[in-house]
Short mmCIF file of C-alpha atoms and ligand atoms in Angstrom, two decimals:
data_model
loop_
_atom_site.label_atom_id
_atom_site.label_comp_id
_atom_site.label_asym_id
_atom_site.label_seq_id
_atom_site.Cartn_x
_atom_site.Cartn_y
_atom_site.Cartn_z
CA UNK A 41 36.11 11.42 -154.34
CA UNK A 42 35.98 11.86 -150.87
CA UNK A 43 33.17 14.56 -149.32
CA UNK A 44 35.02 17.33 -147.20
CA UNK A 45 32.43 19.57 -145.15
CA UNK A 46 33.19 22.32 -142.65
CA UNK A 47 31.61 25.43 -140.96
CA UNK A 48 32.80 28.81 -139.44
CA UNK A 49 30.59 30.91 -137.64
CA UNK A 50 30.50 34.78 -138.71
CA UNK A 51 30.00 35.80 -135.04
CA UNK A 52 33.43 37.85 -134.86
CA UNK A 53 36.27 38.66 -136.84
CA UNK A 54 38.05 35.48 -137.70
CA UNK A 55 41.35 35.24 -135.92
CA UNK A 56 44.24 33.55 -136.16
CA UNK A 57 42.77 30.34 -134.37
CA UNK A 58 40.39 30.13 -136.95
CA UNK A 59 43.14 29.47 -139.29
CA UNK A 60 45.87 27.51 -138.16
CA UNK A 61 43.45 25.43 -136.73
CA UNK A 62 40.78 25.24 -139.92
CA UNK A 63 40.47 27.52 -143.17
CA UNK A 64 44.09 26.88 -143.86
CA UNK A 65 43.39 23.12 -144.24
CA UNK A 66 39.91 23.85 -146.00
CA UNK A 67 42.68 25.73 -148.68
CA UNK A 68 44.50 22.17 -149.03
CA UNK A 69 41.57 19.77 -149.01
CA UNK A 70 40.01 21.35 -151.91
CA UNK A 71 42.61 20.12 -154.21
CA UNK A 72 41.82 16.92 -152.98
CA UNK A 73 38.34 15.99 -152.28
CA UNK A 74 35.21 17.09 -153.44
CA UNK A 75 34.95 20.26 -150.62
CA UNK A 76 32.25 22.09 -149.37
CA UNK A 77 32.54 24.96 -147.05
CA UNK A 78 30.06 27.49 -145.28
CA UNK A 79 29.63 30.29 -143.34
CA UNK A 80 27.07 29.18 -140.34
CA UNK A 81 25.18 32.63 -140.07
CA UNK A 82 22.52 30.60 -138.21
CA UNK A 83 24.67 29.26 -135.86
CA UNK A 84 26.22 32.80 -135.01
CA UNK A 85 22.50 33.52 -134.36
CA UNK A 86 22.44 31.09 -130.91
CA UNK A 87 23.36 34.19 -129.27
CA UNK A 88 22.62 37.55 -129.30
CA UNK A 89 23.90 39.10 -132.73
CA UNK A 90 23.34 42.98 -133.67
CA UNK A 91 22.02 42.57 -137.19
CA UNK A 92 23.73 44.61 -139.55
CA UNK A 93 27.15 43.67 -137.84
CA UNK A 94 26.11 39.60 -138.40
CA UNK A 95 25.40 40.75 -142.23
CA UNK A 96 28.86 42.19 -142.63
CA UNK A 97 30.44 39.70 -141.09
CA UNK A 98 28.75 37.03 -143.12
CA UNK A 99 30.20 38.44 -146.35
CA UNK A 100 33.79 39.22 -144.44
CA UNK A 101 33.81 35.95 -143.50
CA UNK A 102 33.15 34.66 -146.86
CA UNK A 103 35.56 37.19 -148.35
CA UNK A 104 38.16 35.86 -145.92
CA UNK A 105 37.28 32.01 -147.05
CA UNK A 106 38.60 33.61 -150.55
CA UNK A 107 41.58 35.84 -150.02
CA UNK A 108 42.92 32.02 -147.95
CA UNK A 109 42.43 30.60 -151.11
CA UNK A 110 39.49 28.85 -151.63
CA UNK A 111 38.79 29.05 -155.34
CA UNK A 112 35.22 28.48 -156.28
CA UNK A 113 35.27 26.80 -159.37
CA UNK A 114 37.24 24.14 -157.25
CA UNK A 115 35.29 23.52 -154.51
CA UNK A 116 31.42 24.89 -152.66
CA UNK A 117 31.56 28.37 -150.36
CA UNK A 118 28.30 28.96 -149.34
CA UNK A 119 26.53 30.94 -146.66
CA UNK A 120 24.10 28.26 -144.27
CA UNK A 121 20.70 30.15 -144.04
CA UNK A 122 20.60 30.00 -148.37
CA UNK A 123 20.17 26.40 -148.02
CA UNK A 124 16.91 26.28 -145.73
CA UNK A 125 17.65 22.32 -146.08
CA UNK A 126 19.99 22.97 -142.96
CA UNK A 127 17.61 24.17 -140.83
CA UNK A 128 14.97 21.08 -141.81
CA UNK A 129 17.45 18.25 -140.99
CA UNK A 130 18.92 20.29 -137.67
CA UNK A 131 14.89 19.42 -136.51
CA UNK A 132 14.85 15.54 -137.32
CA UNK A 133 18.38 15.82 -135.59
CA UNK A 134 16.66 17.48 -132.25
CA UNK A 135 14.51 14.44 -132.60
CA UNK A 136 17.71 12.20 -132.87
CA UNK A 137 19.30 13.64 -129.86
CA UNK A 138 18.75 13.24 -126.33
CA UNK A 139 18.53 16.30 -123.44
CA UNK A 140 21.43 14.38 -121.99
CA UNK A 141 23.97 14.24 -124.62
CA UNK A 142 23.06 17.82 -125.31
CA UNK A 143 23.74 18.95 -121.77
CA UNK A 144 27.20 17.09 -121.91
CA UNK A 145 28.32 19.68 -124.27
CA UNK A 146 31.38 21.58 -122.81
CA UNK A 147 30.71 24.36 -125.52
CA UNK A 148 27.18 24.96 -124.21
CA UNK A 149 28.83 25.33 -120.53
CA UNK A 150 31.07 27.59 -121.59
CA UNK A 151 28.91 29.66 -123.77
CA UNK A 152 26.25 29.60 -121.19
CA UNK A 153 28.10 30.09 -117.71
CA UNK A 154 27.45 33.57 -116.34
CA UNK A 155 25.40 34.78 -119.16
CA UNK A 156 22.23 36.99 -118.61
CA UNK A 157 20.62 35.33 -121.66
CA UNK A 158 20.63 31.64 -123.18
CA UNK A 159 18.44 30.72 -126.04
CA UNK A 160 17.17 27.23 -126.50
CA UNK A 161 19.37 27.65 -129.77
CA UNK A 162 22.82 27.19 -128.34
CA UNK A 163 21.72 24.16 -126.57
CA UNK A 164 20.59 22.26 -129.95
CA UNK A 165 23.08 24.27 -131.57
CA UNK A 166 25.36 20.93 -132.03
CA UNK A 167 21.89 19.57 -133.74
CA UNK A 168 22.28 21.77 -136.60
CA UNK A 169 25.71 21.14 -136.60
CA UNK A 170 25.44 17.47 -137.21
CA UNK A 171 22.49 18.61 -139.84
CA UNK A 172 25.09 20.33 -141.65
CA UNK A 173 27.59 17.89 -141.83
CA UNK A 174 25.01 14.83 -142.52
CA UNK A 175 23.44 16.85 -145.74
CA UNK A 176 26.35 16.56 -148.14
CA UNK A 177 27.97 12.60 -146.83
CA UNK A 178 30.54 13.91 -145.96
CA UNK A 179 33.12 11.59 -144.89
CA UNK A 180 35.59 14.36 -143.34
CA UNK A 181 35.41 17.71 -140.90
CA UNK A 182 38.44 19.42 -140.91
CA UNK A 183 37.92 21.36 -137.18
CA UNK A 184 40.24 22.59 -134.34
CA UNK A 185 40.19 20.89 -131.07
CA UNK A 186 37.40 22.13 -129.64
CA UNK A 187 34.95 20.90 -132.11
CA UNK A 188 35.69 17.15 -131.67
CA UNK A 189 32.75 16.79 -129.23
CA UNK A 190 30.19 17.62 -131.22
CA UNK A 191 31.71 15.71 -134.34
CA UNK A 192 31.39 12.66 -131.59
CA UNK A 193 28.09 13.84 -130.85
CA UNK A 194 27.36 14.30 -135.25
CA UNK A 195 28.47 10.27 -134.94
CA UNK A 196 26.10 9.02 -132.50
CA UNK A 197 23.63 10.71 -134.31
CA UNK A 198 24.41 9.51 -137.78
CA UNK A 199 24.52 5.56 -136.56
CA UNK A 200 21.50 5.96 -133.97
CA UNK A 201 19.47 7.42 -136.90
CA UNK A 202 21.07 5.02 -139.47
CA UNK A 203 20.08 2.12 -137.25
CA UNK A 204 16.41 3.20 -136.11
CA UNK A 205 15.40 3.96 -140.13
CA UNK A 206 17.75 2.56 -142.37
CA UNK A 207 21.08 3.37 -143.73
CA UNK A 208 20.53 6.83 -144.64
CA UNK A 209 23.87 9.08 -143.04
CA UNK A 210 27.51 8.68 -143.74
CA UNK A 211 28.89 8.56 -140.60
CA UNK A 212 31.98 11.37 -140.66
CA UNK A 213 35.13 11.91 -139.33
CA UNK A 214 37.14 14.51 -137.73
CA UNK A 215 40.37 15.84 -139.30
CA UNK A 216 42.15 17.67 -136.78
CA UNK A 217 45.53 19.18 -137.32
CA UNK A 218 48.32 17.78 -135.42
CA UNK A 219 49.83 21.37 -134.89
CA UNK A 220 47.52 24.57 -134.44
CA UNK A 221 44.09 22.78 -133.29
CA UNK A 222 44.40 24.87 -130.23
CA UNK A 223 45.87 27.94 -130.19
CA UNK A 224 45.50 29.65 -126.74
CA UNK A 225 44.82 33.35 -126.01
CA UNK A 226 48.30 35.77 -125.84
CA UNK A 227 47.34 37.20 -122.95
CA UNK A 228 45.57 34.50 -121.06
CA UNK A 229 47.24 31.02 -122.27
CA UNK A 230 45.35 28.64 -120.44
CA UNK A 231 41.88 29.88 -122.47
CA UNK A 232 41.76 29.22 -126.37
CA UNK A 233 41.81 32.28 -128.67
CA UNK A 234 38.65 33.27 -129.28
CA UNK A 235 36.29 35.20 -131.41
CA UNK A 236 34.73 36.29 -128.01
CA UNK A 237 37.91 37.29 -125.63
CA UNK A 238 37.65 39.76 -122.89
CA UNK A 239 40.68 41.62 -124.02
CA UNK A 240 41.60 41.77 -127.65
CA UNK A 241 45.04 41.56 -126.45
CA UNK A 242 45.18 37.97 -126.65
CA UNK A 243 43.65 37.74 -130.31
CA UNK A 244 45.15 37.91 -133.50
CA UNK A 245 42.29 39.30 -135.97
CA UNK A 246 43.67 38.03 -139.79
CA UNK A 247 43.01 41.12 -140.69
CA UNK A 248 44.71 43.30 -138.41
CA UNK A 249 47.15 45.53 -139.11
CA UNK A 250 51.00 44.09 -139.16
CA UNK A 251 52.46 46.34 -136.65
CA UNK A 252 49.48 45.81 -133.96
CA UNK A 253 49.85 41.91 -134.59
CA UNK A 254 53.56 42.17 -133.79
CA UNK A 255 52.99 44.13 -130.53
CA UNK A 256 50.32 41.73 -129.80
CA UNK A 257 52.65 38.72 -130.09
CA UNK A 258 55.79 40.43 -128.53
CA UNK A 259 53.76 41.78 -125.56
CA UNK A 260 52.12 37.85 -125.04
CA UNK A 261 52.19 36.54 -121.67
CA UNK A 262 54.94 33.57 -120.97
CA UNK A 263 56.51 32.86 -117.23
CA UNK A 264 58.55 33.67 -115.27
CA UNK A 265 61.83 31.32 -116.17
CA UNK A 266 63.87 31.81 -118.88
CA UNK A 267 64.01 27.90 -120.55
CA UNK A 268 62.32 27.56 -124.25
CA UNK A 269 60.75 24.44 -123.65
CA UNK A 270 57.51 22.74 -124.94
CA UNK A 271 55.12 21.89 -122.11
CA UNK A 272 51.48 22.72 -122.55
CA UNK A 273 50.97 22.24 -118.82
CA UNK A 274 53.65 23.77 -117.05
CA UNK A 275 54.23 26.80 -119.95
CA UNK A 276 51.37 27.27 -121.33
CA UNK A 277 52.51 31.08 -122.56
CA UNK A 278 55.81 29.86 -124.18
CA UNK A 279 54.21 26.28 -125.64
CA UNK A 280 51.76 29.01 -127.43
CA UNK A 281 54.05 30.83 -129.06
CA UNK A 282 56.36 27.71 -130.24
CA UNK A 283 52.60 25.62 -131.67
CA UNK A 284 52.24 29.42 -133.76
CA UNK A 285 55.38 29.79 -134.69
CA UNK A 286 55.45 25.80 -135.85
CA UNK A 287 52.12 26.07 -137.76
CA UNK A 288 53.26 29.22 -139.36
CA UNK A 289 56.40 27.62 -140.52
CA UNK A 290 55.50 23.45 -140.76
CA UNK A 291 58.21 22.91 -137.69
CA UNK A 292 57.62 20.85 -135.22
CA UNK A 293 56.77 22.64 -131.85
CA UNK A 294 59.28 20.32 -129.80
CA UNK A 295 62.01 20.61 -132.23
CA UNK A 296 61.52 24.46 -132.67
CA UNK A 297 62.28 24.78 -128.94
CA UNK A 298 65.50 23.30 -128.69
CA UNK A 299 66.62 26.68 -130.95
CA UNK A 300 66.21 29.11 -128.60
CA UNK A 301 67.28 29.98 -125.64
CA UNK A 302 65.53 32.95 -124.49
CA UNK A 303 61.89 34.65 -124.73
CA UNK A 304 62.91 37.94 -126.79
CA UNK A 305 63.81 35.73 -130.28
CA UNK A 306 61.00 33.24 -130.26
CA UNK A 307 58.78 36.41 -129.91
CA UNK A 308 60.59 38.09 -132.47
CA UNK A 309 60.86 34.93 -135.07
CA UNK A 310 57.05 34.42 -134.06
CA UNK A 311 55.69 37.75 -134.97
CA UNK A 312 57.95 37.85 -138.02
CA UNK A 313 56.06 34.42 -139.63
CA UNK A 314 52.62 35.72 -138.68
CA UNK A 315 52.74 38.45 -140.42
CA UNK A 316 54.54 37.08 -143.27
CA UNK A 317 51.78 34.19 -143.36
CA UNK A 318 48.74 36.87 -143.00
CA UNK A 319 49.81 39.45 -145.47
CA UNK A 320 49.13 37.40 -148.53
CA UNK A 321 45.56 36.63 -147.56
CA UNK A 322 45.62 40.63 -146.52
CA UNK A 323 46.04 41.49 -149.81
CA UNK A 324 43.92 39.65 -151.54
CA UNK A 325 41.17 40.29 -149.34
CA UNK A 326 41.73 43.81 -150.09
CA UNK A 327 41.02 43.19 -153.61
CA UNK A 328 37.64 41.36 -153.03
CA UNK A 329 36.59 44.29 -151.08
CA UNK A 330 36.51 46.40 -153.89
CA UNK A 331 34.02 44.41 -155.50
CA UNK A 332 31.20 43.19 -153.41
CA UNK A 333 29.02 41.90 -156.14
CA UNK A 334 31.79 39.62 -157.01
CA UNK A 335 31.54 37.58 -153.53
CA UNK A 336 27.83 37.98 -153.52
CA UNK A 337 27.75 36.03 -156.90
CA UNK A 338 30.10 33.44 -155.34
CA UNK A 339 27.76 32.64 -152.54
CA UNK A 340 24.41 32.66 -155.07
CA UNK A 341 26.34 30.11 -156.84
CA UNK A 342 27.78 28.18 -154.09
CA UNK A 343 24.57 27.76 -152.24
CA UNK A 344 22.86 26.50 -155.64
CA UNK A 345 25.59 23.92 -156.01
CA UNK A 346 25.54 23.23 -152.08
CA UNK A 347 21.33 23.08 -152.68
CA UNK A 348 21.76 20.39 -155.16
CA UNK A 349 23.33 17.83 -152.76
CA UNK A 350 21.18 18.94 -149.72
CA UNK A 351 17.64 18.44 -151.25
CA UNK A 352 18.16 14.98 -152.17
CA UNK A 353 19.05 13.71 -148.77
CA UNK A 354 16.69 15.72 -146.45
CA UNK A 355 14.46 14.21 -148.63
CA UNK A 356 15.78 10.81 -147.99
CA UNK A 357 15.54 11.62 -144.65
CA UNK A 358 12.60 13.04 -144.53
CA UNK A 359 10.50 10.12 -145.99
CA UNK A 360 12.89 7.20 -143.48
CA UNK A 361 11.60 8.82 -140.67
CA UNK A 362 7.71 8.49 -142.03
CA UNK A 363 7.17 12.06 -143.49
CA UNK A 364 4.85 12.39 -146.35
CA UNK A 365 6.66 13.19 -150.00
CA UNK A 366 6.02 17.01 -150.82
P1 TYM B 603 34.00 28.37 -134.90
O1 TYM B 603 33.36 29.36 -135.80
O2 TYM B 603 34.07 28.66 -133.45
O3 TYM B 603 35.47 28.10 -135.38
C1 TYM B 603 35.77 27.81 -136.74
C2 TYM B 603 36.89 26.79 -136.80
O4 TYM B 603 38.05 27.30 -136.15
C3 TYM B 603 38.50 26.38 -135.16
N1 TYM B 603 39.04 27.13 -134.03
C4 TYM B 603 40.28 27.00 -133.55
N2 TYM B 603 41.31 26.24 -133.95
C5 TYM B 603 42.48 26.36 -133.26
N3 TYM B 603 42.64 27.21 -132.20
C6 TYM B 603 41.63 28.00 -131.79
N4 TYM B 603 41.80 28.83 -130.77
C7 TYM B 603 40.39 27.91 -132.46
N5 TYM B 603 39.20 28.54 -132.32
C8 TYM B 603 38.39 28.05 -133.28
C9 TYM B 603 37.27 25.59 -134.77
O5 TYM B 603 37.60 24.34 -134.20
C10 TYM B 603 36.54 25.47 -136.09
O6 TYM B 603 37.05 24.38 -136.84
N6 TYM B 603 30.51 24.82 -134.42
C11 TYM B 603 31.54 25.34 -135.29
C12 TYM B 603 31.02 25.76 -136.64
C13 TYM B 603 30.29 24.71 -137.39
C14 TYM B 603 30.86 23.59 -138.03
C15 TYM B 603 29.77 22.92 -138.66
C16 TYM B 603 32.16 23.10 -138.13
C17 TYM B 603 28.95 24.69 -137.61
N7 TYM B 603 28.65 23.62 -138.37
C18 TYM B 603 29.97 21.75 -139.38
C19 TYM B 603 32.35 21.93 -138.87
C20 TYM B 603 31.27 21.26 -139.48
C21 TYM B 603 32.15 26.57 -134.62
O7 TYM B 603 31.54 27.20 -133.82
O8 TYM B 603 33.36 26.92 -135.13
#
């Protein structure tokens, strides 16, 4: 069966981006291929994280994972720092990489433009990435959009390591969703929705509260005209809503638009599938809050399964590039 690996980062409350564009096709794969899904805590850590809010939001996240329906007897949820494995291979994949396809990185320009501080982290951040990824063979990444540079980048690596010390890496793929890999911030359309917005305006948190998602959604910046149309260039705003509205419902964006014929109902109909799509996975994460033990068991076993797959290839990897045996 085919290996399925992907991450999520616990660095903010995980929004509706996050989903459309990921943990709603981890849900799918895991009938399907041999899945194996984590929270990156160390990744979050690349910049500046208060410490008791990264710890809560390392078990939210993984509590979210589970109220989306990830069932653990089906497939691997673990959290990344359990498996020290991780951050062994991200080194031999520092080694791997070059300063120059690290600076290429449009995520480390973004992340690092205007900021006060920038750890030597977030630029071999997409290191540990590809360490993650290259652990388990996997031979698929189910990501949004903006992750198909470094799953280029995880590539390169794989085959340049592969062909310096022996066939050692599968090289993996990217599975990107055809609708919802980018969905853009409701207030500012041209940015992607993001755990890090300037306004949360713009972001739908998957576990906010129906009523503020709706006001959110109806209050989302469009243009000007008054034509429903699907053009990610020229209507950003109104393109936004119709790629929601068709991941939320499996229509096609294009097709969608041809229904309406003014702003007010595609808001309406929009707002009226989110929070039909969210309040499942609402309610079921408020039963896995009442028991935290439950999820903490989940991850002890998850990282023991993910443990079992990791140690054998860092070890192959370890000894191709000339290490001794332990
Ligand atoms: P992260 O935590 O930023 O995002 C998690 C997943 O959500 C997707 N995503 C979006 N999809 C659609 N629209 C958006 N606005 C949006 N924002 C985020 C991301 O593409 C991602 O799939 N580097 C990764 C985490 C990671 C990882 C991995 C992923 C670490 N190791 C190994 C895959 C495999 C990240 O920061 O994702």
């Amino acid at each position: 069966m085919a290996r399925v690996f992907s991450g999520i980062q616990p660095s903010g409350d995980l929004h509706l981006g996050n989903y459309l564009g990921a943990l709603r096709h981890f849900a799918l794969d895991q009938y399907e291929y041999d899945c194996v899904f984590c929270i990156v805590d160390l990744h979050a850590l690349t910049v500046p994280q208060d410490p008791e809010a990264l710890a809560r939001r390392t078990l939210e996240a993984a509590r979210v994972h589970l109220a989306a329906g990830l069932d653990p007897s089906v497939c691997t949820l673990f959290v990344q720092s359990h498996v020290h494995e991780h951050a062994e291979l991200s080194w031999l994949m520092e080694c791997t990489a070059s300063v120059g396809e690290l600076r290429r990185m449009t995520q480390f320009k973004e992340k690092s433009t205007d900021q006060e501080f920038v750890s030597g982290a977030l630029f071999t951040y997409p290191a540990l990435m590809a360490a993650d990824i290259l652990l388990y063979a996997s031979d698929r990444v189910p990501v949004g959009n903006d992750q198909r540079q470094h799953l280029e980048l995880t590539r390169d690596l794989a085959e340049r390591f592969n062909h310096r010390f022996g066939a050692t890496f599968v090289v993996p793929a990217a599975a990107v969703p055809r609708v919802g890999a980018r969905i853009m911030d409701l207030q500012r359309p041209t940015a992607k929705m993001s755990k890090s917005a300037t306004s949360p305006q713009g972001t739908v948190g998957l576990l906010e509260d129906p009523a503020s998602i709706a006001r959110k959604i109806r209050r989302a910046v469009t243009d000007a005209e008054v034509e429903v149309r699907y053009d990610t260039e020229a209507k950003p705003g109104v393109s936004n809503l119709l790629a929601i509205l068709g991941a939320a419902t499996g229509e096609d964006p294009v097709e969608l638009a041809g229904r309406y014929h003014r702003y007010g109902p595609l808001k309406a109909d929009c707002a009226d599938a989110v929070v039909a799509l969210l309040e499942p996975i609402q309610a079921r994460y408020a039963e896995l809050a009442g028991d935290p033990a439950g999820t903490a068991a989940v991850l002890a076993e998850g990282a023991a399964k993910a443990r079992a797959v990791a140690a054998p290839m860092l070890e192959k990897a370890r000894q191709a590039v000339g290490l001794l045996p332990r």
